[in-house]
Coordinates of C-alpha atoms in Angstrom, one line a residue:
Chain A
M1 CA 0.0 0.0 0.0
A2 CA 1.8 3.1 -1.1
Q3 CA 0.8 6.1 0.9
P4 CA 1.2 9.7 -0.2
T5 CA 4.0 11.3 1.8
F6 CA 5.9 14.6 1.9
L7 CA 8.9 14.8 -0.3
D8 CA 11.3 16.0 2.3
S9 CA 10.5 13.4 4.9
T10 CA 10.9 9.7 5.4
E11 CA 8.2 7.3 6.1
L12 CA 8.5 5.2 9.2
V13 CA 6.8 1.9 9.7
L14 CA 6.0 1.1 13.3
N15 CA 4.6 -2.0 14.8
M16 CA 2.0 -1.5 17.5
G17 CA 1.1 -4.7 19.3
P18 CA 0.3 -7.5 19.4
Q19 CA 1.6 -7.2 23.0
H20 CA 0.7 -3.6 23.6
P21 CA -1.5 -2.7 26.6
S22 CA -3.7 -0.3 24.7
T23 CA -4.6 -2.7 21.9
H24 CA -7.1 -4.5 24.2
G25 CA -5.7 -7.9 23.6
V26 CA -3.6 -9.2 20.7
L27 CA -4.3 -6.8 18.0
R28 CA -1.3 -5.8 15.9
V29 CA -1.5 -2.6 14.0
I30 CA 1.2 -1.7 11.4
L31 CA 1.4 2.1 11.4
K32 CA 2.9 4.0 8.6
L33 CA 4.1 7.3 10.0
D34 CA 5.4 10.6 8.8
G35 CA 6.8 12.1 11.9
E36 CA 4.0 11.7 14.3
K37 CA 1.3 11.7 11.7
V38 CA -0.3 8.5 10.7
M39 CA -0.3 8.0 6.9
G40 CA -1.9 4.6 6.9
T41 CA -2.6 1.6 9.1
E42 CA -2.9 -2.1 8.6
C43 CA -4.4 -4.5 11.1
V44 CA -3.0 -7.9 11.6
I45 CA -5.5 -10.1 13.4
G46 CA -6.1 -13.7 14.0
Y47 CA -3.9 -14.3 17.0
L48 CA -6.9 -15.5 19.0
H49 CA -8.5 -17.5 16.1
R50 CA -9.9 -20.7 17.6
G51 CA -12.1 -21.7 14.7
V52 CA -15.4 -21.2 16.6
E53 CA -17.4 -21.7 13.4
K54 CA -15.7 -25.0 12.6
I55 CA -16.3 -26.2 16.2
G56 CA -19.9 -25.4 15.7
E57 CA -20.2 -27.7 12.8
N58 CA -18.8 -30.5 14.9
R59 CA -21.0 -30.1 18.0
T60 CA -24.7 -30.6 18.5
Y61 CA -26.8 -27.5 18.8
Q62 CA -26.8 -27.6 22.6
M63 CA -23.1 -28.4 22.9
F64 CA -22.2 -25.4 20.9
A65 CA -24.0 -23.0 23.1
P66 CA -21.3 -22.5 25.7
Y67 CA -18.7 -21.9 23.0
V68 CA -20.4 -18.7 21.8
D69 CA -19.8 -17.1 25.2
R70 CA -16.0 -17.3 24.5
M71 CA -16.2 -14.9 21.6
D72 CA -17.2 -11.6 23.2
Y73 CA -16.3 -12.5 26.7
C74 CA -17.2 -9.1 28.0
A75 CA -20.8 -9.5 26.9
A76 CA -21.2 -13.3 26.9
V77 CA -24.9 -13.1 27.7
C78 CA -25.6 -11.2 24.5
N79 CA -23.7 -13.8 22.5
G80 CA -25.8 -16.6 24.1
L81 CA -29.0 -14.7 23.5
G82 CA -28.3 -14.3 19.8
Y83 CA -27.4 -17.9 19.4
C84 CA -30.5 -19.2 21.3
L85 CA -32.8 -16.9 19.3
A86 CA -31.3 -18.2 16.0
V87 CA -31.7 -21.8 16.9
E88 CA -35.2 -21.1 18.2
K89 CA -36.0 -19.5 14.9
L90 CA -34.7 -22.5 13.0
L91 CA -37.0 -24.7 15.2
G92 CA -40.0 -22.4 14.9
V93 CA -40.4 -22.1 18.7
E94 CA -40.4 -19.1 21.0
A95 CA -39.2 -18.9 24.6
P96 CA -42.1 -18.4 27.1
P97 CA -42.8 -14.8 28.2
R98 CA -41.3 -15.3 31.7
A99 CA -38.0 -16.5 30.1
Q100 CA -38.0 -13.6 27.7
V101 CA -38.3 -11.1 30.4
I102 CA -35.5 -12.7 32.5
R103 CA -33.4 -12.8 29.3
V104 CA -33.9 -9.1 28.8
I105 CA -32.9 -8.3 32.3
L106 CA -29.7 -10.4 32.2
T107 CA -28.8 -9.2 28.7
E108 CA -29.1 -5.6 29.7
L109 CA -27.1 -6.2 32.9
N110 CA -24.4 -7.7 30.8
R111 CA -24.5 -4.7 28.4
L112 CA -23.9 -2.5 31.4
S113 CA -20.9 -4.5 32.5
S114 CA -19.5 -4.5 28.9
H115 CA -19.9 -0.8 28.6
L116 CA -18.3 -0.3 32.1
V117 CA -15.3 -2.3 31.1
W118 CA -15.1 -0.2 27.9
L119 CA -15.4 3.0 29.8
G120 CA -12.7 2.1 32.3
T121 CA -10.2 0.8 29.8
H122 CA -10.8 3.6 27.3
A123 CA -10.3 6.2 30.0
L124 CA -7.1 4.3 31.1
D125 CA -5.8 4.4 27.5
I126 CA -6.3 8.2 27.3
G127 CA -4.5 8.6 30.6
A128 CA -7.4 8.9 33.1
L129 CA -6.6 6.2 35.7
T130 CA -9.4 6.9 38.2
P131 CA -12.6 5.8 36.3
L132 CA -11.3 2.3 36.0
F133 CA -11.6 1.8 39.7
Y134 CA -15.0 3.3 39.8
V135 CA -16.4 1.2 37.0
M136 CA -15.0 -2.0 38.3
R137 CA -16.9 -1.4 41.5
E138 CA -20.3 -1.3 39.7
R139 CA -19.3 -4.1 37.3
E140 CA -18.7 -6.3 40.3
D141 CA -22.4 -5.8 41.3
T142 CA -23.6 -6.8 37.8
L143 CA -21.3 -9.8 37.8
N144 CA -22.4 -10.8 41.3
I145 CA -26.0 -10.9 40.1
L146 CA -25.0 -13.1 37.2
E147 CA -23.0 -15.3 39.4
K148 CA -25.9 -15.8 41.8
Y149 CA -28.2 -16.6 38.9
C150 CA -26.1 -19.1 37.0
G151 CA -22.9 -19.6 38.9
A152 CA -20.6 -18.0 36.4
R153 CA -19.4 -14.5 36.0
L154 CA -18.0 -14.0 32.6
T155 CA -18.7 -16.9 30.3
T156 CA -22.1 -17.5 31.7
H157 CA -24.0 -19.8 29.4
A158 CA -27.0 -18.2 31.1
F159 CA -29.6 -19.2 28.5
R160 CA -30.7 -22.5 26.9
I161 CA -32.3 -23.1 23.5
G162 CA -36.0 -22.7 24.2
G163 CA -35.7 -20.7 27.4
L164 CA -33.8 -20.9 30.6
Q165 CA -32.2 -23.6 32.7
Y166 CA -32.8 -21.8 36.0
D167 CA -35.5 -19.7 37.4
I168 CA -34.6 -16.5 39.2
Y169 CA -33.4 -16.9 42.8
D170 CA -35.1 -15.5 45.9
G171 CA -34.5 -11.8 46.2
F172 CA -33.6 -11.4 42.6
E173 CA -36.0 -8.6 42.0
Q174 CA -35.1 -6.7 45.1
E175 CA -31.4 -7.0 44.3
I176 CA -31.9 -5.7 40.8
L177 CA -34.1 -2.8 41.9
K178 CA -31.5 -1.9 44.5
F179 CA -28.9 -1.9 41.7
C180 CA -31.2 0.2 39.5
D181 CA -31.7 2.8 42.2
M182 CA -28.0 3.0 42.9
F183 CA -26.6 2.9 39.4
P184 CA -27.7 6.2 37.8
S185 CA -26.0 8.1 40.5
K186 CA -22.8 6.2 39.8
V187 CA -23.1 7.1 36.1
D188 CA -23.3 10.7 37.3
E189 CA -20.1 10.1 39.1
Y190 CA -18.3 8.9 35.9
E191 CA -19.7 11.8 34.0
E192 CA -18.5 14.2 36.7
L193 CA -15.0 12.9 36.2
L194 CA -15.0 12.9 32.4
T195 CA -17.8 14.7 30.5
N196 CA -16.7 18.2 31.1
N197 CA -13.2 17.4 32.0
R198 CA -11.1 19.8 29.8
M199 CA -8.4 17.3 29.1
W200 CA -10.9 14.5 28.2
V201 CA -12.8 16.8 25.9
D202 CA -9.7 18.1 24.2
R203 CA -8.3 14.6 23.7
L204 CA -11.5 13.2 22.2
T205 CA -13.3 15.9 20.2
N206 CA -12.8 15.6 16.5
I207 CA -10.7 12.5 16.8
G208 CA -11.6 9.5 14.7
V209 CA -14.5 11.1 13.0
L210 CA -16.7 8.7 11.1
N211 CA -19.8 10.2 9.6
A212 CA -23.1 8.4 8.9
D213 CA -22.2 7.6 5.2
D214 CA -18.8 6.2 6.2
C215 CA -20.5 4.1 8.9
K216 CA -22.9 2.6 6.4
A217 CA -20.2 2.0 3.8
Y218 CA -18.0 0.2 6.4
G219 CA -20.9 -1.7 7.9
V220 CA -20.3 -0.1 11.3
T221 CA -23.1 -0.6 13.8
G222 CA -23.8 -0.1 17.4
P223 CA -22.9 3.0 19.4
M224 CA -20.5 4.0 16.7
L225 CA -23.3 4.3 14.2
R226 CA -25.5 6.1 16.6
A227 CA -22.8 8.6 17.5
A228 CA -22.8 9.6 13.8
G229 CA -26.5 10.5 14.1
V230 CA -28.2 7.4 12.7
K231 CA -31.0 6.5 15.1
W232 CA -30.8 2.8 14.6
D233 CA -30.9 0.0 17.1
I234 CA -32.1 -3.5 16.3
R235 CA -33.9 -3.6 19.6
K236 CA -36.2 -0.9 18.1
A237 CA -35.9 -1.7 14.4
M238 CA -36.5 -5.4 14.6
P239 CA -37.6 -6.1 18.1
Y240 CA -36.9 -9.5 19.7
S241 CA -37.5 -11.0 23.1
G242 CA -40.2 -8.4 23.8
Y243 CA -38.1 -5.3 23.6
D244 CA -41.0 -3.5 22.0
K245 CA -42.8 -3.6 25.3
Y246 CA -40.3 -1.4 27.0
D247 CA -40.1 2.3 27.0
F248 CA -36.6 3.5 26.2
E249 CA -34.8 5.9 23.9
I250 CA -32.0 5.5 21.4
P251 CA -29.3 8.0 22.3
T252 CA -27.7 9.6 19.3
R253 CA -25.1 12.3 18.7
T254 CA -24.2 14.1 15.5
N255 CA -20.4 14.5 15.2
G256 CA -19.4 10.9 15.1
D257 CA -16.2 11.5 16.9
T258 CA -14.6 9.7 19.8
Y259 CA -16.2 12.1 22.3
D260 CA -19.7 11.4 20.9
R261 CA -19.2 7.7 21.1
Y262 CA -18.3 8.1 24.7
M263 CA -21.5 10.2 25.3
V264 CA -23.7 7.6 23.4
R265 CA -22.4 4.7 25.5
V266 CA -22.9 6.6 28.8
Q267 CA -26.4 7.5 27.7
E268 CA -27.0 3.9 26.8
M269 CA -26.1 2.8 30.3
R270 CA -28.9 5.0 31.6
Q271 CA -31.3 3.6 29.0
S272 CA -30.4 0.0 29.9
T273 CA -31.1 0.7 33.5
R274 CA -34.5 2.0 32.5
I275 CA -35.2 -1.2 30.6
I276 CA -34.0 -3.4 33.5
R277 CA -36.2 -1.5 35.9
Q278 CA -39.3 -1.9 33.7
A279 CA -38.6 -5.5 33.1
V280 CA -38.0 -6.5 36.7
Q281 CA -41.2 -5.0 37.9
D282 CA -43.2 -7.1 35.6
I283 CA -41.9 -10.6 35.4
P284 CA -44.9 -12.7 34.4
P285 CA -45.5 -16.1 36.0
G286 CA -45.3 -19.3 34.0
P287 CA -42.9 -21.8 32.6
I288 CA -39.3 -20.8 31.7
M289 CA -38.7 -23.4 29.1
A290 CA -40.6 -24.0 25.8
K291 CA -41.4 -27.5 24.6
I292 CA -38.1 -28.6 23.1
P293 CA -37.1 -32.1 22.2
K294 CA -34.1 -33.5 24.1
L295 CA -32.3 -34.0 20.8
I296 CA -32.6 -30.8 18.7
K297 CA -33.0 -31.5 15.0
P298 CA -34.3 -28.4 13.3
P299 CA -35.9 -28.9 9.9
V300 CA -33.8 -28.3 6.8
G301 CA -33.4 -24.6 6.2
E302 CA -31.3 -21.6 7.1
V303 CA -31.9 -18.4 9.1
Y304 CA -30.1 -15.2 9.9
V305 CA -30.9 -13.7 13.3
S306 CA -29.2 -10.7 14.7
I307 CA -29.4 -8.8 17.9
E308 CA -28.1 -5.6 19.2
A309 CA -25.1 -6.7 21.3
A310 CA -23.1 -4.3 23.3
K311 CA -20.8 -3.6 20.4
G312 CA -23.3 -3.6 17.5
E313 CA -25.1 -6.0 15.3
L314 CA -24.3 -9.6 16.3
G315 CA -25.7 -12.0 13.8
Y316 CA -25.9 -15.8 13.5
Y317 CA -26.4 -17.4 10.1
I318 CA -27.2 -21.0 10.7
V319 CA -27.8 -23.7 8.1
S320 CA -29.5 -26.8 9.2
D321 CA -29.4 -30.1 7.2
G322 CA -32.0 -31.7 9.5
S323 CA -29.4 -33.4 11.6
T324 CA -28.4 -32.9 15.2
H325 CA -25.3 -30.8 14.2
P326 CA -25.6 -27.4 12.5
Y327 CA -24.3 -27.7 8.9
R328 CA -22.8 -24.2 9.1
V329 CA -22.7 -21.6 11.8
R330 CA -21.6 -18.2 10.7
V331 CA -21.1 -15.5 13.3
R332 CA -21.3 -12.0 12.1
P333 CA -19.2 -10.3 14.7
P334 CA -19.7 -6.6 15.3
S335 CA -16.1 -6.0 16.5
F336 CA -14.6 -7.5 13.4
V337 CA -16.6 -5.4 11.1
N338 CA -16.2 -2.2 13.2
L339 CA -12.4 -2.7 13.4
Q340 CA -12.2 -2.4 9.7
S341 CA -13.0 1.3 9.9
L342 CA -9.8 1.9 12.0
D343 CA -7.8 2.8 8.9
K344 CA -10.3 5.5 7.9
M345 CA -10.4 7.0 11.4
A346 CA -6.7 6.9 12.1
R347 CA -5.4 8.2 8.8
G348 CA -4.2 11.7 9.3
A349 CA -4.3 11.6 13.1
L350 CA -1.4 11.7 15.4
I351 CA 0.1 8.5 16.8
A352 CA -1.2 9.2 20.3
D353 CA -4.7 9.4 18.9
V354 CA -4.5 5.9 17.4
V355 CA -4.8 4.7 21.0
A356 CA -8.0 6.7 21.5
V357 CA -9.4 5.4 18.2
I358 CA -8.7 1.8 19.0
G359 CA -10.3 2.2 22.4
T360 CA -13.4 3.9 21.0
I361 CA -14.2 1.0 18.6
D362 CA -14.7 -1.1 21.7
I363 CA -13.2 -4.3 20.3
V364 CA -12.9 -7.6 22.0
L365 CA -10.3 -9.6 20.2
G366 CA -11.9 -12.8 21.1
E367 CA -14.8 -11.8 18.9
V368 CA -12.7 -10.3 16.2
D369 CA -10.8 -13.5 15.7
R370 CA -13.3 -16.0 16.9
Chain B
M1 CA -23.7 -50.9 12.8
P2 CA -23.0 -53.8 10.4
D3 CA -26.0 -55.4 8.8
E4 CA -25.1 -59.1 9.1
K5 CA -26.2 -60.8 12.3
K6 CA -23.7 -62.4 14.5
P7 CA -24.5 -66.0 15.4
G8 CA -26.3 -66.3 18.6
E9 CA -27.7 -62.8 18.6
V10 CA -31.3 -62.5 19.5
S11 CA -33.3 -61.1 16.6
R12 CA -35.1 -58.0 17.5
P13 CA -37.7 -56.2 15.6
A14 CA -35.9 -53.4 13.8
A15 CA -36.5 -50.0 15.3
P16 CA -38.5 -47.7 13.1
P17 CA -36.2 -45.3 11.3
Q18 CA -36.0 -42.1 13.1
A19 CA -38.0 -39.6 11.2
A20 CA -36.8 -36.1 10.9
P21 CA -39.0 -33.9 13.1
K22 CA -42.0 -32.6 11.2
P23 CA -41.7 -28.9 10.6
P24 CA -44.3 -27.0 12.6
A25 CA -47.1 -25.5 10.5
G26 CA -46.0 -22.4 8.6
M27 CA -42.4 -23.6 8.3
A28 CA -42.1 -23.9 4.6
V29 CA -40.5 -22.0 1.8
T30 CA -43.1 -19.7 0.3
P31 CA -42.7 -17.5 -2.7
W32 CA -41.8 -13.9 -2.1
E33 CA -43.7 -11.3 -4.1
S34 CA -43.6 -7.6 -3.6
E35 CA -42.8 -4.4 -5.5
L36 CA -39.1 -5.1 -5.0
T37 CA -39.2 -8.5 -6.6
Q38 CA -41.2 -7.0 -9.5
L39 CA -38.5 -4.4 -9.9
L40 CA -35.7 -7.0 -9.8
K41 CA -37.5 -9.3 -12.2
S42 CA -37.9 -6.5 -14.8
Q43 CA -34.3 -5.6 -14.4
F44 CA -32.6 -9.0 -14.2
G45 CA -35.1 -11.3 -15.7
D46 CA -34.1 -15.0 -15.6
Q47 CA -30.8 -14.3 -14.0
I48 CA -32.7 -14.5 -10.7
S49 CA -34.1 -18.0 -10.4
E50 CA -35.9 -17.8 -7.1
F51 CA -37.6 -15.4 -4.8
S52 CA -38.5 -17.0 -1.5
I53 CA -39.4 -16.5 2.1
Y54 CA -38.4 -18.9 4.8
Q55 CA -39.3 -18.2 8.5
G56 CA -40.2 -14.6 7.5
Q57 CA -36.8 -14.0 5.9
E58 CA -36.7 -13.0 2.3
F59 CA -34.0 -14.3 0.0
L60 CA -33.3 -14.6 -3.7
V61 CA -31.1 -17.0 -5.7
A62 CA -29.2 -15.6 -8.7
V63 CA -26.5 -16.7 -11.1
P64 CA -23.0 -15.7 -9.9
E65 CA -22.4 -13.1 -12.6
A66 CA -25.5 -11.2 -11.6
V67 CA -24.8 -10.9 -7.9
I68 CA -22.7 -7.7 -7.9
P69 CA -25.0 -5.9 -10.4
I70 CA -27.9 -6.8 -8.2
I71 CA -26.2 -5.5 -5.0
E72 CA -25.3 -2.3 -6.9
F73 CA -28.8 -2.0 -8.3
L74 CA -30.3 -2.5 -4.8
K75 CA -28.0 0.1 -3.3
L76 CA -28.8 2.7 -5.9
E77 CA -32.4 2.1 -6.6
A78 CA -33.8 0.5 -3.4
D79 CA -31.7 2.0 -0.5
F80 CA -30.1 -1.3 0.4
D81 CA -27.1 0.7 1.7
Y82 CA -25.7 -1.7 4.3
L83 CA -23.9 -4.9 3.5
V84 CA -24.4 -6.9 6.7
D85 CA -22.4 -10.0 5.9
V86 CA -20.7 -12.1 3.2
T87 CA -20.2 -15.7 3.8
A88 CA -20.1 -19.1 2.2
V89 CA -21.4 -22.6 2.8
D90 CA -19.5 -25.7 1.5
Y91 CA -21.4 -28.6 -0.1
P92 CA -18.5 -30.8 -1.3
K93 CA -20.8 -33.4 -3.0
R94 CA -22.5 -30.8 -5.2
E95 CA -21.2 -29.9 -8.6
E96 CA -21.4 -26.2 -7.8
R97 CA -19.6 -26.7 -4.6
F98 CA -20.2 -23.4 -2.7
D99 CA -23.1 -21.3 -1.7
L100 CA -22.1 -17.7 -1.5
V101 CA -24.4 -15.7 0.7
Y102 CA -24.7 -11.9 0.9
I103 CA -26.9 -10.3 3.5
L104 CA -28.2 -6.8 2.8
Y105 CA -30.1 -4.3 4.9
S106 CA -31.9 -1.1 4.1
F107 CA -32.1 1.5 6.8
A108 CA -34.9 3.4 5.0
R109 CA -37.1 0.3 4.5
N110 CA -36.0 -1.5 7.7
Q111 CA -35.8 -4.6 5.6
R112 CA -33.2 -7.4 5.5
I113 CA -32.7 -9.7 2.5
R114 CA -30.3 -12.4 1.5
I115 CA -28.8 -13.0 -1.9
K116 CA -27.6 -16.5 -2.6
T117 CA -25.6 -17.9 -5.5
R118 CA -24.0 -21.2 -6.3
I119 CA -20.4 -21.3 -7.6
K120 CA -18.1 -24.0 -8.7
E121 CA -14.7 -24.6 -7.1
G122 CA -12.2 -22.4 -8.8
Y123 CA -14.7 -19.8 -9.9
R124 CA -13.6 -16.3 -9.1
P125 CA -16.7 -14.2 -8.1
L126 CA -16.4 -10.5 -8.6
T127 CA -15.6 -8.5 -5.4
A128 CA -18.3 -6.3 -3.8
V129 CA -15.7 -3.8 -2.4
D130 CA -16.5 -1.3 -5.2
V131 CA -20.1 -1.2 -4.0
H132 CA -19.7 -1.7 -0.2
L133 CA -16.3 -1.0 1.4
T134 CA -17.1 -3.4 4.3
A135 CA -16.9 -6.3 1.9
N136 CA -13.1 -6.0 2.0
W137 CA -12.5 -7.9 5.2
L138 CA -15.6 -10.1 4.9
E139 CA -14.4 -11.4 1.5
R140 CA -10.9 -11.9 2.8
E141 CA -12.4 -14.1 5.5
V142 CA -14.3 -16.1 3.0
Y143 CA -11.1 -16.5 1.0
D144 CA -9.2 -17.5 4.1
M145 CA -11.8 -20.1 5.3
F146 CA -13.0 -21.5 1.9
G147 CA -10.4 -20.6 -0.7
I148 CA -12.8 -18.6 -2.8
E149 CA -10.8 -15.9 -4.5
F150 CA -12.6 -12.7 -5.4
A151 CA -11.7 -11.1 -8.6
G152 CA -10.8 -7.4 -8.4
H153 CA -10.3 -7.4 -4.6
P154 CA -7.7 -4.9 -3.6
D155 CA -6.0 -7.0 -1.0
M156 CA -6.8 -10.7 -1.5
K157 CA -4.9 -12.4 1.3
R158 CA -5.6 -14.4 4.4
I159 CA -6.9 -12.5 7.4
L160 CA -7.3 -14.9 10.4
M161 CA -5.0 -17.7 9.5
P162 CA -1.2 -17.1 9.2
E163 CA -0.1 -16.1 5.7
G164 CA 1.9 -19.2 4.8
W165 CA -0.8 -21.7 5.9
H166 CA -2.0 -24.4 3.5
G167 CA -5.6 -25.4 3.4
H168 CA -8.9 -23.7 4.1
P169 CA -10.3 -24.7 7.4
L170 CA -14.1 -24.3 6.9
R171 CA -14.2 -26.6 3.9
K172 CA -16.0 -29.8 4.8
D173 CA -13.1 -32.0 3.8
Y174 CA -10.8 -30.2 6.3
A175 CA -11.0 -32.3 9.4
I176 CA -11.4 -30.4 12.7
T177 CA -8.1 -31.6 14.1
Q178 CA -6.2 -31.1 10.8
M179 CA -3.5 -28.6 10.7
D180 CA -0.6 -27.5 8.5
N181 CA 2.1 -29.5 10.2
E182 CA 4.9 -28.1 8.1
W183 CA 3.9 -24.6 9.0
V184 CA 3.7 -25.6 12.7
K185 CA 7.1 -27.2 12.6
E186 CA 8.7 -24.3 10.8
N187 CA 7.1 -21.5 12.8
V188 CA 6.4 -22.9 16.2
G189 CA 9.2 -25.3 16.4
I190 CA 7.2 -28.3 17.6
E191 CA 6.3 -31.5 15.8
S192 CA 2.6 -31.0 15.8
G193 CA 0.1 -28.8 17.5
Q194 CA -2.2 -31.8 18.4

């Protein structure tokens, strides 16, 4: 890739990663520099490639479910929800209402913990050390609830195809409500630290700008798309799991820069809390598992089901040949597709801003490489 | 289980063959007819062989040469401005070995459709990068995993597997424990990764 460069300067090629603390795992970025200015980037990925899609073809539908948690390990519940919905679509069944509501609560809790990790590490990359300690405190609360519910904190395998394995524990509602009462004031705390912080604003404004057209061209979804002013959220556009019953807004901004993405994600945390509060106050009685055969053999066919995961559109394209094993499982990972826009955002920026740009995409390398 | 009976074995009535589960009502492929299909029919004629709906999801099947023109036409004339995914499915026993699948979404219509085509091994489908930039990495992944090379792609190389790797892991004839032992020996310095 030949990049235009000034005549009187020499181009420098610099390797960033794979063992670099601000690349959020094992992402290697080859930077082409002119002084401090980035003339081009190239991502080298695949260090965490485990062949999840291949594993899926060699496992039964139920056996594959825990594997999907290992992709985006910061938002494992979202992964599980997408997979369960896709297989349920293949089978032509729907989870019972009680299961759907509990799914929504846990998924939104997990979205919170994912956004919190993002906020802490992103701020850390920029040089603000304090928020990390604050967010870990609240993340602990969300993870404790997940742990109490299903015994696991990160790779939860919380849902089963057709519904849930476990009903909620005693005191679940009270604990969640207590969390919902407490959490917005904590978000205020983060905002107090960052939103009007002069250094934070200066470091992020007009960095890594991606306007709405660029977002669509690069297939960028999730908070990045909404920060560019596109009011699009699959929870509203193509509701699943009863999201249409809840009253919440899609936060958007207009500039599409790193600061706007920060604002969108912070607003999203408040909206998620709203959803959780509405859901937990109205958990319907009834069964938690649909009628599902012990051996899942979906009829021949193929479906694509996508959900709004914490990072963007997470889709599963599953082809069934009528046997107990999926013929093909394709995961459409949001991080992988969003990461592609790094070159567009980083070009022309300073090398220190590349760190901010990588952070703002909110990548999880487990999901990029699968 | 072998068919011939061993001596001394008690003969049992054969278990009824396990029937595939009957699809619940409403789970059949139905034809898809709308303004959009009319428009596509008038534009592409018999290059599109099928318009169908399965489980409420609309898809069409086209000849390989028509796929990129269709994607471009849909982008310009019908607001399908977001290419969600490009992927492939391997059917080694079929003459046209691969299914190539494109998923498109329109923000204006709030509609998602799939375009499918069948290609033979060695066929080089045209790249979609000129229409949707996001196809760049998605097609590289298809190349990496299935060995389908896209003609006109600006950067046709592996993306997840190492560059010198032999074989394409998501093909059905690539066993799950298989690996490129030579590559492993040379680059990792061990006999085998298994």
